[in-house]
Amino acid sequence: MSRELKGWKDIPIAGVCWKPATEYLTGDWKTFKPIHDPEKCTKCLLCSLICPDSAIKWNQANEELMFDYDFCKGCGICANECPADAIKMVREGEG
Amino acid sequence: MTTTPWKFTAKEIVEKPELFTSGHRACAGCGPAIALRQIMKATRGPTIVTSATGCMEVVSTIYPYTAWKVPFIHTAFENVAANASGIEAALKVMKRKGRLEHENVDVIAFAGDGGTFDIGIQALSGAAERGHDFLYILYDNEAYMNTGIQRSGGTPHGASTTTSPAGRVIPGKPQYKKPIADIMVAHDIPYVATASISSWQDLLVKTRKGLEIEGPAFMHVFTPCPRGWRYDPSKTIEIARLGVETCIFPLWETIDGEYSLSPQSKILALKPERKKKVTEYLKMQRRFRHLFKPEFKHVIDEIQQMVDKRWNRLLKRCNMTQASQS
Amino acid sequence: MAITQQKTLAINGDEAVALAVKQSDVDVVAAYPITPQTIIVERFSEYVADGEVETEFVCTESEHSALTACLAASAMGARTFTASASAGLALMHEILYVTSGCRAPVVMAIVNRALSAPINIHCDHSDSMVERDSGWIQIYAENSQETYDSIIQAFRIAEHLKVLLPIMVCLDAFVLSHTLENVQVLADETVQKFVGLRDVPQVMGHEGREVPFKLDPSNPITMGPLDLYDYYFEHKRQQEEAMKVAPQIIQEVHEEFSQISGRKYGNGLIDAYHLEDADIATVCVGSTAGTTKTVVDRLRKEGVKAGLLRLRTFRPLPLTDIVKTMENVKAVAVMDRSNSFGGHGGPIYHEIRHSLYDSPTHPHVVNYIYGLGGRDMPPAIILNIYKDLQEILKTKRVKRDVQFAGVR
């Protein structure tokens, strides 16, 4: 990830952070990605609650789950825990 | 405690803002990251977070990035409870002097097992004795994972780590896990709890209790680590659940020193036949793989015996008796 | 500003520190007692117990936690103070660097005491000298009056928005800490007005806007991140810049304080005694300067052109002032109350010799390690040092560059 490196005069003192982690995408870490089956999904939201990366988002407006592949690291916890068997892990590029 | 129990739905929690955000660099399937995210969902208002050096500190604040939406400070490894003490002292005096904008600000201190069982216990004990109003969260992944899986006082008996390797003679860590939560209960602080990422409601409720209660609160959270425990990352919650179901990591709390079992463990006291054998838990993790060799089988028996001994002791403390011990 | 009404109190150095802290409207004091700093913590505890201060006092379980608590409270925007000595300061070592790195303007009194082993409770400077690279400003006081004055000044210097560095105000164990001295003290309101309220600068946070440099739930910032090879160096460079700005601020605060107190200590950085025309001079820090001044007076009466340079600040090192003040001196003896084992001389010697290397007069610079573990430094020994310098002046030869004064 290329980025501009600043000089000591141009950064805050004491190591105060100046970028949100949400600008650092971790989605390219994964080998497997979760595929969500809305038909099977009961919208219990367990997957969203237990995702270590807050990558399963709940759209309040249309009451839908959205998988954010920019951050999903492909751990597969969601698929393992889904009580409705509504999430499958597939190899990246095959989904 | 004067608080009313906090009720919530999954939807309400999911809709709460993420205070520990995506873009942190924890490994895929990280147990502690799940705990932090859920705990931050249980905050009740303005909150300041401080963390000991360790996995979660490192992965969440790699300069210039930060995954924190609340004020956050890390200073060193062994002193997170002293950070919390200083923050709380500043809050108190600023309030007294009319310089605090908020009516209440909660303080949460995060540390791993290294920062709690071992190098940080002095600062923790001191802060508990002084009675600072803060919630201390121990995210226990049972070894120094950030530096490459070295044993800690929280590493269980028989586990292979890089400093307690399973050798030809010594089958992993010879010692047993330090009963850290009981040690904190012995400090006579108002609230101590154990929690597991396999029971998110329980974890959230206990977090909120710990924040609402005045004075020091301590919560020991069971957070499996795929890298250090050597299992597939998808199994993090499953293993955490097995930890509870085998009574390796029972869920309980003390309010003013009175022990009570939490639902997931209480059911095992009432229906002992549901209590699983430790082998079910051990066999899923390659850190225990050597114990299944014939020459080290006795270690599994030792683990089972210690688990039973501690479970029975806990039942007594909770004024419960085991109907029949399988 | 006019010189204000002052009271004279017969107090020791530790009591002078406690009083100065009481008057400086400190928000959080976190400390752990250790001889010979104990009286500071005890007196301050009494102020708290008697409701004489609004300060939150945290009596921690260790020095490590004491400094940590101050650092964290300082990160909240609070004014903070702690005190330690010897083993206590050594235990803080790790957090000293974290404090300066976090740019937390903690003020700390150090009652200089020898380090173990063997265990010894008496004065030398081994404890603070070893911390000279920790990023703290160091002020060494000659007497209890200066200790009192320096603590008050320290809050203004440390918290100055261009500085934001922690400060140690060092006073000699027992010689100052436990010895009664007449100390002129300012009225509480005068001190409070002088120190004012702590302010914080604005910094660019992670939400794309300038926010106050403190842990504030309304404007969250992240402090103390993992900082790798891409930016750590830049943060260290910033700290050096703060040290470069510090001398000017130290002098300004010193000057402003003199306006209300009528007291000055040289130019705030160095205290030169009869150096204008001196041929020979000693250099030291702390209370030994008091004894040395009487020796200089005696030599002057005898017609010897002797002088003394007392460093008030050792960090930042007042290099240009040292060079300028010593420009006519031909032989210099540096007195170190600590040793750098195997380093060929003590730390002050290293710095003075280094400072004078480019001096046009290129004086002889020798070193005397003295007073370790509280060994007395009587005028007779100091006089002998000046005699040695006279000999060097005469022969233009240095027989031994590093010596121990007062050891059997």
Short mmCIF file of C-alpha atoms in Angstrom, two decimals, chain C:
data_model
loop_
_atom_site.label_atom_id
_atom_site.label_comp_id
_atom_site.label_asym_id
_atom_site.label_seq_id
_atom_site.Cartn_x
_atom_site.Cartn_y
_atom_site.Cartn_z
CA MET C 1 4.74 43.14 37.93
CA ALA C 2 6.01 44.10 41.34
CA ILE C 3 7.76 41.93 43.84
CA THR C 4 5.02 40.59 46.05
CA GLN C 5 4.75 40.13 49.78
CA GLN C 6 6.49 36.97 50.93
CA LYS C 7 6.71 34.98 54.13
CA THR C 8 9.87 33.45 55.52
CA LEU C 9 9.43 29.86 56.63
CA ALA C 10 12.01 27.63 58.27
CA ILE C 11 11.40 24.48 56.22
CA ASN C 12 13.43 21.75 54.62
CA GLY C 13 13.73 21.08 50.90
CA ASP C 14 11.07 18.37 50.85
CA GLU C 15 8.62 20.64 52.65
CA ALA C 16 9.43 23.40 50.19
CA VAL C 17 8.51 21.05 47.34
CA ALA C 18 5.24 19.99 48.97
CA LEU C 19 4.31 23.62 49.59
CA ALA C 20 5.10 24.67 46.03
CA VAL C 21 2.95 21.81 44.71
CA LYS C 22 0.12 22.74 47.06
CA GLN C 23 0.21 26.33 45.80
CA SER C 24 0.42 25.37 42.10
CA ASP C 25 -3.17 24.13 41.83
CA VAL C 26 -2.13 20.63 40.79
CA ASP C 27 -4.96 18.34 39.66
CA VAL C 28 -3.44 14.92 40.28
CA VAL C 29 -0.54 13.91 42.49
CA ALA C 30 0.37 10.24 42.29
CA ALA C 31 3.35 9.13 44.29
CA TYR C 32 5.03 6.36 46.23
CA PRO C 33 7.18 7.19 49.23
CA ILE C 34 10.92 6.55 49.28
CA THR C 35 13.63 7.94 51.50
CA PRO C 36 14.63 10.80 51.26
CA GLN C 37 11.62 11.99 49.26
CA THR C 38 9.15 10.70 51.88
CA ILE C 39 8.51 14.05 53.50
CA ILE C 40 7.16 15.43 50.21
CA VAL C 41 4.51 12.71 50.04
CA GLU C 42 3.77 12.92 53.77
CA ARG C 43 3.31 16.69 53.80
CA PHE C 44 1.18 16.56 50.70
CA SER C 45 -0.97 13.80 52.25
CA GLU C 46 -1.54 16.12 55.20
CA TYR C 47 -2.72 18.89 52.88
CA VAL C 48 -5.15 16.42 51.34
CA ALA C 49 -6.32 15.10 54.73
CA ASP C 50 -6.89 18.64 55.98
CA GLY C 51 -8.81 19.66 52.87
CA GLU C 52 -6.26 22.32 51.98
CA VAL C 53 -6.04 21.20 48.35
CA GLU C 54 -8.52 20.10 45.70
CA THR C 55 -5.93 17.76 44.27
CA GLU C 56 -6.75 14.10 43.68
CA PHE C 57 -3.99 12.26 45.52
CA VAL C 58 -3.27 8.70 44.39
CA CYS C 59 -0.95 6.85 46.74
CA THR C 60 0.12 4.10 44.37
CA GLU C 61 1.63 0.70 45.02
CA SER C 62 4.86 1.53 43.17
CA GLU C 63 6.77 4.33 41.50
CA HIS C 64 6.08 2.68 38.17
CA SER C 65 2.36 3.11 38.72
CA ALA C 66 2.84 6.58 40.23
CA LEU C 67 4.42 7.93 37.09
CA THR C 68 2.01 5.99 34.90
CA ALA C 69 -0.97 7.49 36.70
CA CYS C 70 0.52 10.98 36.29
CA LEU C 71 1.15 10.34 32.62
CA ALA C 72 -2.41 9.14 32.04
CA ALA C 73 -3.89 12.01 34.06
CA SER C 74 -1.70 14.42 32.13
CA ALA C 75 -3.05 12.94 28.89
CA MET C 76 -6.47 13.93 30.21
CA GLY C 77 -5.29 17.54 30.30
CA ALA C 78 -4.67 17.55 34.04
CA ARG C 79 -1.75 19.21 35.81
CA THR C 80 0.22 16.45 37.50
CA PHE C 81 3.07 15.99 39.94
CA THR C 82 5.06 13.13 41.38
CA ALA C 83 8.26 12.74 43.33
CA SER C 84 10.84 10.03 43.71
CA ALA C 85 14.46 9.13 44.34
CA SER C 86 17.04 6.47 43.64
CA ALA C 87 15.48 3.03 43.23
CA GLY C 88 12.10 4.64 42.74
CA LEU C 89 13.33 6.65 39.80
CA ALA C 90 15.07 3.58 38.43
CA LEU C 91 11.78 1.68 38.62
CA MET C 92 10.15 4.53 36.68
CA HIS C 93 12.81 4.34 33.98
CA GLU C 94 10.59 2.73 31.37
CA ILE C 95 7.77 5.20 31.94
CA LEU C 96 10.10 8.22 31.87
CA TYR C 97 10.58 7.61 28.16
CA VAL C 98 6.87 6.94 27.64
CA THR C 99 6.00 10.19 29.43
CA SER C 100 8.27 12.34 27.30
CA GLY C 101 7.26 10.42 24.18
CA CYS C 102 3.59 11.06 24.96
CA ARG C 103 4.54 14.73 25.48
CA ALA C 104 2.97 14.68 28.93
CA PRO C 105 4.19 17.69 30.95
CA VAL C 106 4.50 15.87 34.28
CA VAL C 107 6.53 17.66 36.94
CA MET C 108 8.59 15.48 39.26
CA ALA C 109 10.83 16.26 42.20
CA ILE C 110 13.84 13.99 42.44
CA VAL C 111 15.63 13.88 45.75
CA ASN C 112 18.99 12.70 44.49
CA ARG C 113 20.08 9.52 46.24
CA ALA C 114 22.61 6.82 45.49
CA LEU C 115 21.60 3.65 43.68
CA SER C 116 22.00 0.16 45.15
CA ALA C 117 23.98 -2.02 45.66
CA PRO C 118 25.10 -1.78 48.36
CA ILE C 119 21.99 -0.01 49.51
CA ASN C 120 22.56 3.59 50.55
CA ILE C 121 20.05 6.32 51.26
CA HIS C 122 22.37 9.32 50.94
CA CYS C 123 23.08 11.85 48.27
CA ASP C 124 24.65 11.38 44.92
CA HIS C 125 23.42 12.04 41.42
CA SER C 126 23.57 8.52 39.98
CA ASP C 127 19.77 8.24 39.93
CA SER C 128 18.95 11.27 37.80
CA MET C 129 22.12 11.34 35.71
CA VAL C 130 21.32 7.92 34.31
CA GLU C 131 18.01 9.39 33.11
CA ARG C 132 19.58 12.25 31.19
CA ASP C 133 18.59 10.73 27.84
CA SER C 134 14.99 10.05 28.81
CA GLY C 135 13.62 13.21 27.21
CA TRP C 136 12.97 15.05 30.48
CA ILE C 137 14.11 18.56 31.25
CA GLN C 138 16.39 18.43 34.29
CA ILE C 139 16.82 21.31 36.72
CA TYR C 140 19.27 20.93 39.60
CA ALA C 141 18.65 23.20 42.59
CA GLU C 142 21.41 24.59 44.80
CA ASN C 143 19.28 25.16 47.88
CA SER C 144 15.74 24.77 49.18
CA GLN C 145 14.77 28.25 48.08
CA GLU C 146 15.69 27.43 44.52
CA THR C 147 13.87 24.11 44.86
CA TYR C 148 10.68 25.90 45.87
CA ASP C 149 11.03 28.44 43.08
CA SER C 150 11.92 25.82 40.48
CA ILE C 151 8.91 23.60 41.19
CA ILE C 152 6.59 26.54 40.57
CA GLN C 153 8.45 27.50 37.40
CA ALA C 154 8.48 23.87 36.25
CA PHE C 155 4.72 23.74 35.70
CA ARG C 156 4.88 26.79 33.43
CA ILE C 157 7.84 25.42 31.46
CA ALA C 158 6.57 21.84 31.09
CA GLU C 159 3.07 22.87 30.09
CA HIS C 160 4.18 25.57 27.67
CA LEU C 161 2.58 24.70 24.35
CA LYS C 162 5.90 24.92 22.52
CA VAL C 163 7.59 22.64 25.05
CA LEU C 164 5.22 19.96 26.40
CA LEU C 165 8.00 18.01 28.02
CA PRO C 166 8.16 16.52 31.50
CA ILE C 167 10.56 18.08 34.05
CA MET C 168 12.60 16.74 36.93
CA VAL C 169 13.53 19.23 39.59
CA CYS C 170 16.45 17.66 41.42
CA LEU C 171 17.47 18.42 44.98
CA ASP C 172 20.23 16.80 47.00
CA ALA C 173 19.26 14.14 49.52
CA PHE C 174 19.41 15.24 53.16
CA VAL C 175 21.68 18.22 52.42
CA LEU C 176 18.58 19.91 51.03
CA SER C 177 15.70 17.49 51.57
CA HIS C 178 16.04 17.24 55.34
CA THR C 179 17.87 20.43 56.30
CA LEU C 180 15.99 23.43 57.62
CA GLU C 181 16.53 26.58 55.67
CA ASN C 182 14.83 29.96 55.63
CA VAL C 183 12.68 29.85 52.53
CA GLN C 184 10.82 32.88 51.21
CA VAL C 185 7.40 31.78 50.07
CA LEU C 186 4.89 33.58 47.91
CA ALA C 187 1.21 33.93 48.72
CA ASP C 188 -1.02 31.11 47.42
CA GLU C 189 -2.91 33.40 45.05
CA THR C 190 0.34 34.82 43.66
CA VAL C 191 1.55 31.34 42.78
CA GLN C 192 -1.82 30.33 41.36
CA LYS C 193 -1.89 33.42 39.19
CA PHE C 194 1.65 32.72 38.04
CA VAL C 195 1.05 29.09 37.07
CA GLY C 196 -2.45 29.71 35.66
CA LEU C 197 -4.64 26.97 34.22
CA ARG C 198 -3.15 24.26 32.04
CA ASP C 199 -3.89 24.64 28.34
CA VAL C 200 -3.45 22.06 25.57
CA PRO C 201 -2.62 22.59 21.88
CA GLN C 202 -4.75 21.51 18.95
CA VAL C 203 -3.68 18.45 16.96
CA MET C 204 -4.93 16.79 13.80
CA GLY C 205 -6.96 13.79 14.87
CA HIS C 206 -8.16 10.76 12.91
CA GLU C 207 -11.52 12.25 12.15
CA GLY C 208 -10.01 14.81 9.82
CA ARG C 209 -10.15 17.83 12.10
CA GLU C 210 -8.11 19.71 14.66
CA VAL C 211 -8.93 18.59 18.18
CA PRO C 212 -7.55 19.33 21.65
CA PHE C 213 -4.49 17.27 22.56
CA LYS C 214 -6.15 15.36 25.38
CA LEU C 215 -8.36 12.34 26.04
CA ASP C 216 -11.74 13.95 25.54
CA PRO C 217 -14.87 11.89 24.78
CA SER C 218 -16.24 14.76 22.66
CA ASN C 219 -13.13 14.77 20.47
CA PRO C 220 -11.57 11.30 20.56
CA ILE C 221 -7.88 10.92 19.82
CA THR C 222 -5.60 7.91 19.98
CA MET C 223 -2.39 8.21 21.97
CA GLY C 224 0.50 5.78 22.32
CA PRO C 225 0.15 3.79 19.08
CA LEU C 226 2.48 1.24 17.57
CA ASP C 227 4.86 3.46 15.63
CA LEU C 228 7.24 1.68 13.31
CA TYR C 229 10.23 2.65 11.20
CA ASP C 230 8.13 4.88 8.97
CA TYR C 231 7.30 7.52 11.64
CA TYR C 232 8.97 6.77 15.01
CA PHE C 233 12.07 8.72 13.99
CA GLU C 234 9.95 11.78 13.11
CA HIS C 235 8.36 11.71 16.56
CA LYS C 236 11.78 11.59 18.19
CA ARG C 237 12.88 14.50 16.02
CA GLN C 238 9.88 16.46 17.34
CA GLN C 239 11.01 15.79 20.90
CA GLU C 240 14.47 17.14 20.12
CA GLU C 241 12.86 20.27 18.71
CA ALA C 242 10.94 20.79 21.95
CA MET C 243 14.25 20.50 23.81
CA LYS C 244 15.71 23.14 21.50
CA VAL C 245 12.86 25.54 22.26
CA ALA C 246 12.99 24.82 26.00
CA PRO C 247 16.01 27.03 26.97
CA GLN C 248 14.24 30.17 25.81
CA ILE C 249 11.06 29.24 27.67
CA ILE C 250 13.02 28.29 30.81
CA GLN C 251 14.69 31.70 30.74
CA GLU C 252 11.45 33.57 30.09
CA VAL C 253 9.66 31.82 32.94
CA HIS C 254 12.67 32.34 35.21
CA GLU C 255 12.71 36.03 34.36
CA GLU C 256 8.98 36.43 34.89
CA PHE C 257 9.23 34.64 38.22
CA SER C 258 12.00 36.95 39.32
CA GLN C 259 9.63 39.86 38.75
CA ILE C 260 7.30 38.61 41.48
CA SER C 261 9.88 37.01 43.76
CA GLY C 262 12.98 39.13 43.38
CA ARG C 263 15.05 35.98 42.99
CA LYS C 264 17.21 34.88 40.09
CA TYR C 265 19.49 31.93 39.49
CA GLY C 266 22.00 33.10 36.93
CA ASN C 267 20.22 33.32 33.61
CA GLY C 268 17.96 30.40 34.48
CA LEU C 269 20.16 27.90 32.66
CA ILE C 270 23.58 28.49 34.16
CA ASP C 271 24.71 30.24 37.30
CA ALA C 272 28.16 31.75 36.74
CA TYR C 273 30.13 32.77 39.82
CA HIS C 274 33.15 35.04 39.28
CA LEU C 275 33.74 33.63 35.84
CA GLU C 276 34.21 36.94 33.98
CA ASP C 277 37.96 37.03 34.54
CA ALA C 278 38.56 33.55 35.92
CA ASP C 279 41.62 31.57 34.88
CA ILE C 280 40.50 28.43 36.68
CA ALA C 281 37.00 27.16 37.34
CA THR C 282 35.01 24.23 38.58
CA VAL C 283 31.72 23.02 37.17
CA CYS C 284 29.05 21.28 39.21
CA VAL C 285 25.33 20.88 39.81
CA GLY C 286 23.32 20.97 43.04
CA SER C 287 24.16 21.93 46.59
CA THR C 288 27.93 21.49 46.22
CA ALA C 289 27.87 24.83 44.43
CA GLY C 290 27.05 26.49 47.77
CA THR C 291 30.20 25.11 49.41
CA THR C 292 32.25 25.84 46.31
CA LYS C 293 31.21 29.50 46.32
CA THR C 294 32.75 29.95 49.80
CA VAL C 295 35.96 28.38 48.50
CA VAL C 296 35.96 30.71 45.49
CA ASP C 297 35.46 33.69 47.83
CA ARG C 298 38.48 32.59 49.85
CA LEU C 299 40.64 32.13 46.77
CA ARG C 300 39.55 35.48 45.40
CA LYS C 301 40.66 37.12 48.65
CA GLU C 302 44.05 35.49 48.07
CA GLY C 303 44.12 36.99 44.59
CA VAL C 304 43.46 33.73 42.75
CA LYS C 305 41.26 34.19 39.70
CA ALA C 306 38.93 31.33 40.52
CA GLY C 307 35.36 30.86 39.38
CA LEU C 308 32.46 28.42 39.39
CA LEU C 309 29.96 27.37 36.78
CA ARG C 310 26.83 25.79 38.18
CA LEU C 311 24.58 24.16 35.64
CA ARG C 312 20.98 24.78 36.61
CA THR C 313 19.65 22.86 33.64
CA PHE C 314 21.51 19.77 32.58
CA ARG C 315 18.82 18.91 30.03
CA PRO C 316 18.60 20.78 27.80
CA LEU C 317 22.35 21.27 28.04
CA PRO C 318 22.99 25.03 27.80
CA LEU C 319 25.88 24.50 25.41
CA THR C 320 26.25 28.03 24.00
CA ASP C 321 26.03 29.54 27.47
CA ILE C 322 28.71 27.15 28.71
CA VAL C 323 31.07 28.04 25.86
CA LYS C 324 30.48 31.77 26.19
CA THR C 325 30.87 31.89 29.99
CA MET C 326 34.00 29.79 29.95
CA GLU C 327 35.70 31.57 27.07
CA ASN C 328 38.52 32.98 29.22
CA VAL C 329 38.99 30.02 31.51
CA LYS C 330 42.20 28.06 31.00
CA ALA C 331 41.74 25.09 33.32
CA VAL C 332 38.45 23.51 34.29
CA ALA C 333 37.64 20.88 36.88
CA VAL C 334 34.29 19.20 36.44
CA MET C 335 32.81 17.73 39.59
CA ASP C 336 30.59 14.72 39.09
CA ARG C 337 28.53 13.22 41.90
CA SER C 338 28.03 10.08 39.84
CA ASN C 339 30.23 7.86 37.77
CA SER C 340 29.91 6.34 34.35
CA PHE C 341 31.67 3.09 35.07
CA GLY C 342 34.28 2.40 32.44
CA GLY C 343 33.36 5.60 30.62
CA HIS C 344 36.43 7.60 31.65
CA GLY C 345 34.73 10.19 33.84
CA GLY C 346 31.30 11.24 34.94
CA PRO C 347 28.44 12.48 32.77
CA ILE C 348 28.90 16.21 33.44
CA TYR C 349 32.58 15.88 32.54
CA HIS C 350 31.69 14.28 29.24
CA GLU C 351 29.33 17.09 28.39
CA ILE C 352 31.57 19.96 29.48
CA ARG C 353 34.60 18.57 27.69
CA HIS C 354 32.42 18.08 24.63
CA SER C 355 31.05 21.62 24.93
CA LEU C 356 34.52 23.16 25.23
CA TYR C 357 36.14 21.13 22.47
CA ASP C 358 35.50 23.88 19.93
CA SER C 359 36.27 26.69 22.34
CA PRO C 360 39.06 28.93 20.95
CA THR C 361 40.93 28.84 24.28
CA HIS C 362 40.74 25.07 24.32
CA PRO C 363 41.10 24.80 28.11
CA HIS C 364 42.36 21.81 30.06
CA VAL C 365 39.33 19.95 31.38
CA VAL C 366 39.69 17.45 34.21
CA ASN C 367 37.22 15.45 36.24
CA TYR C 368 36.66 14.69 39.90
CA ILE C 369 34.17 12.04 40.91
CA TYR C 370 33.06 12.92 44.44
CA GLY C 371 30.49 12.41 47.15
CA LEU C 372 29.16 9.00 46.15
CA GLY C 373 26.66 7.60 48.66
CA GLY C 374 26.58 10.85 50.63
CA ARG C 375 30.34 11.15 51.22
CA ASP C 376 30.91 14.67 52.48
CA MET C 377 32.49 17.25 50.22
CA PRO C 378 34.15 19.67 52.64
CA PRO C 379 35.74 22.98 51.52
CA ALA C 380 39.22 21.50 52.01
CA ILE C 381 38.72 18.97 49.21
CA ILE C 382 37.29 21.59 46.89
CA LEU C 383 40.23 23.84 47.71
CA ASN C 384 42.59 21.04 46.71
CA ILE C 385 40.81 20.76 43.39
CA TYR C 386 41.46 24.45 42.75
CA LYS C 387 45.09 23.90 43.79
CA ASP C 388 45.33 21.14 41.20
CA LEU C 389 43.95 23.56 38.63
CA GLN C 390 46.56 26.16 39.61
CA GLU C 391 49.21 23.51 39.08
CA ILE C 392 47.80 22.71 35.63
CA LEU C 393 47.76 26.42 34.85
CA LYS C 394 51.40 26.70 35.88
CA THR C 395 52.78 23.55 34.25
CA LYS C 396 50.32 23.44 31.35
CA ARG C 397 50.24 19.73 31.99
CA VAL C 398 47.51 17.40 33.24
CA LYS C 399 48.85 14.60 35.38
CA ARG C 400 45.58 12.74 35.81
CA ASP C 401 42.44 13.75 33.99
CA VAL C 402 39.94 11.70 35.99
CA GLN C 403 40.27 11.41 39.74
CA PHE C 404 38.24 10.47 42.77
CA ALA C 405 37.93 13.16 45.41
CA GLY C 406 37.36 12.03 48.96
CA VAL C 407 37.73 8.28 48.51
CA ARG C 408 40.10 6.30 50.65
#
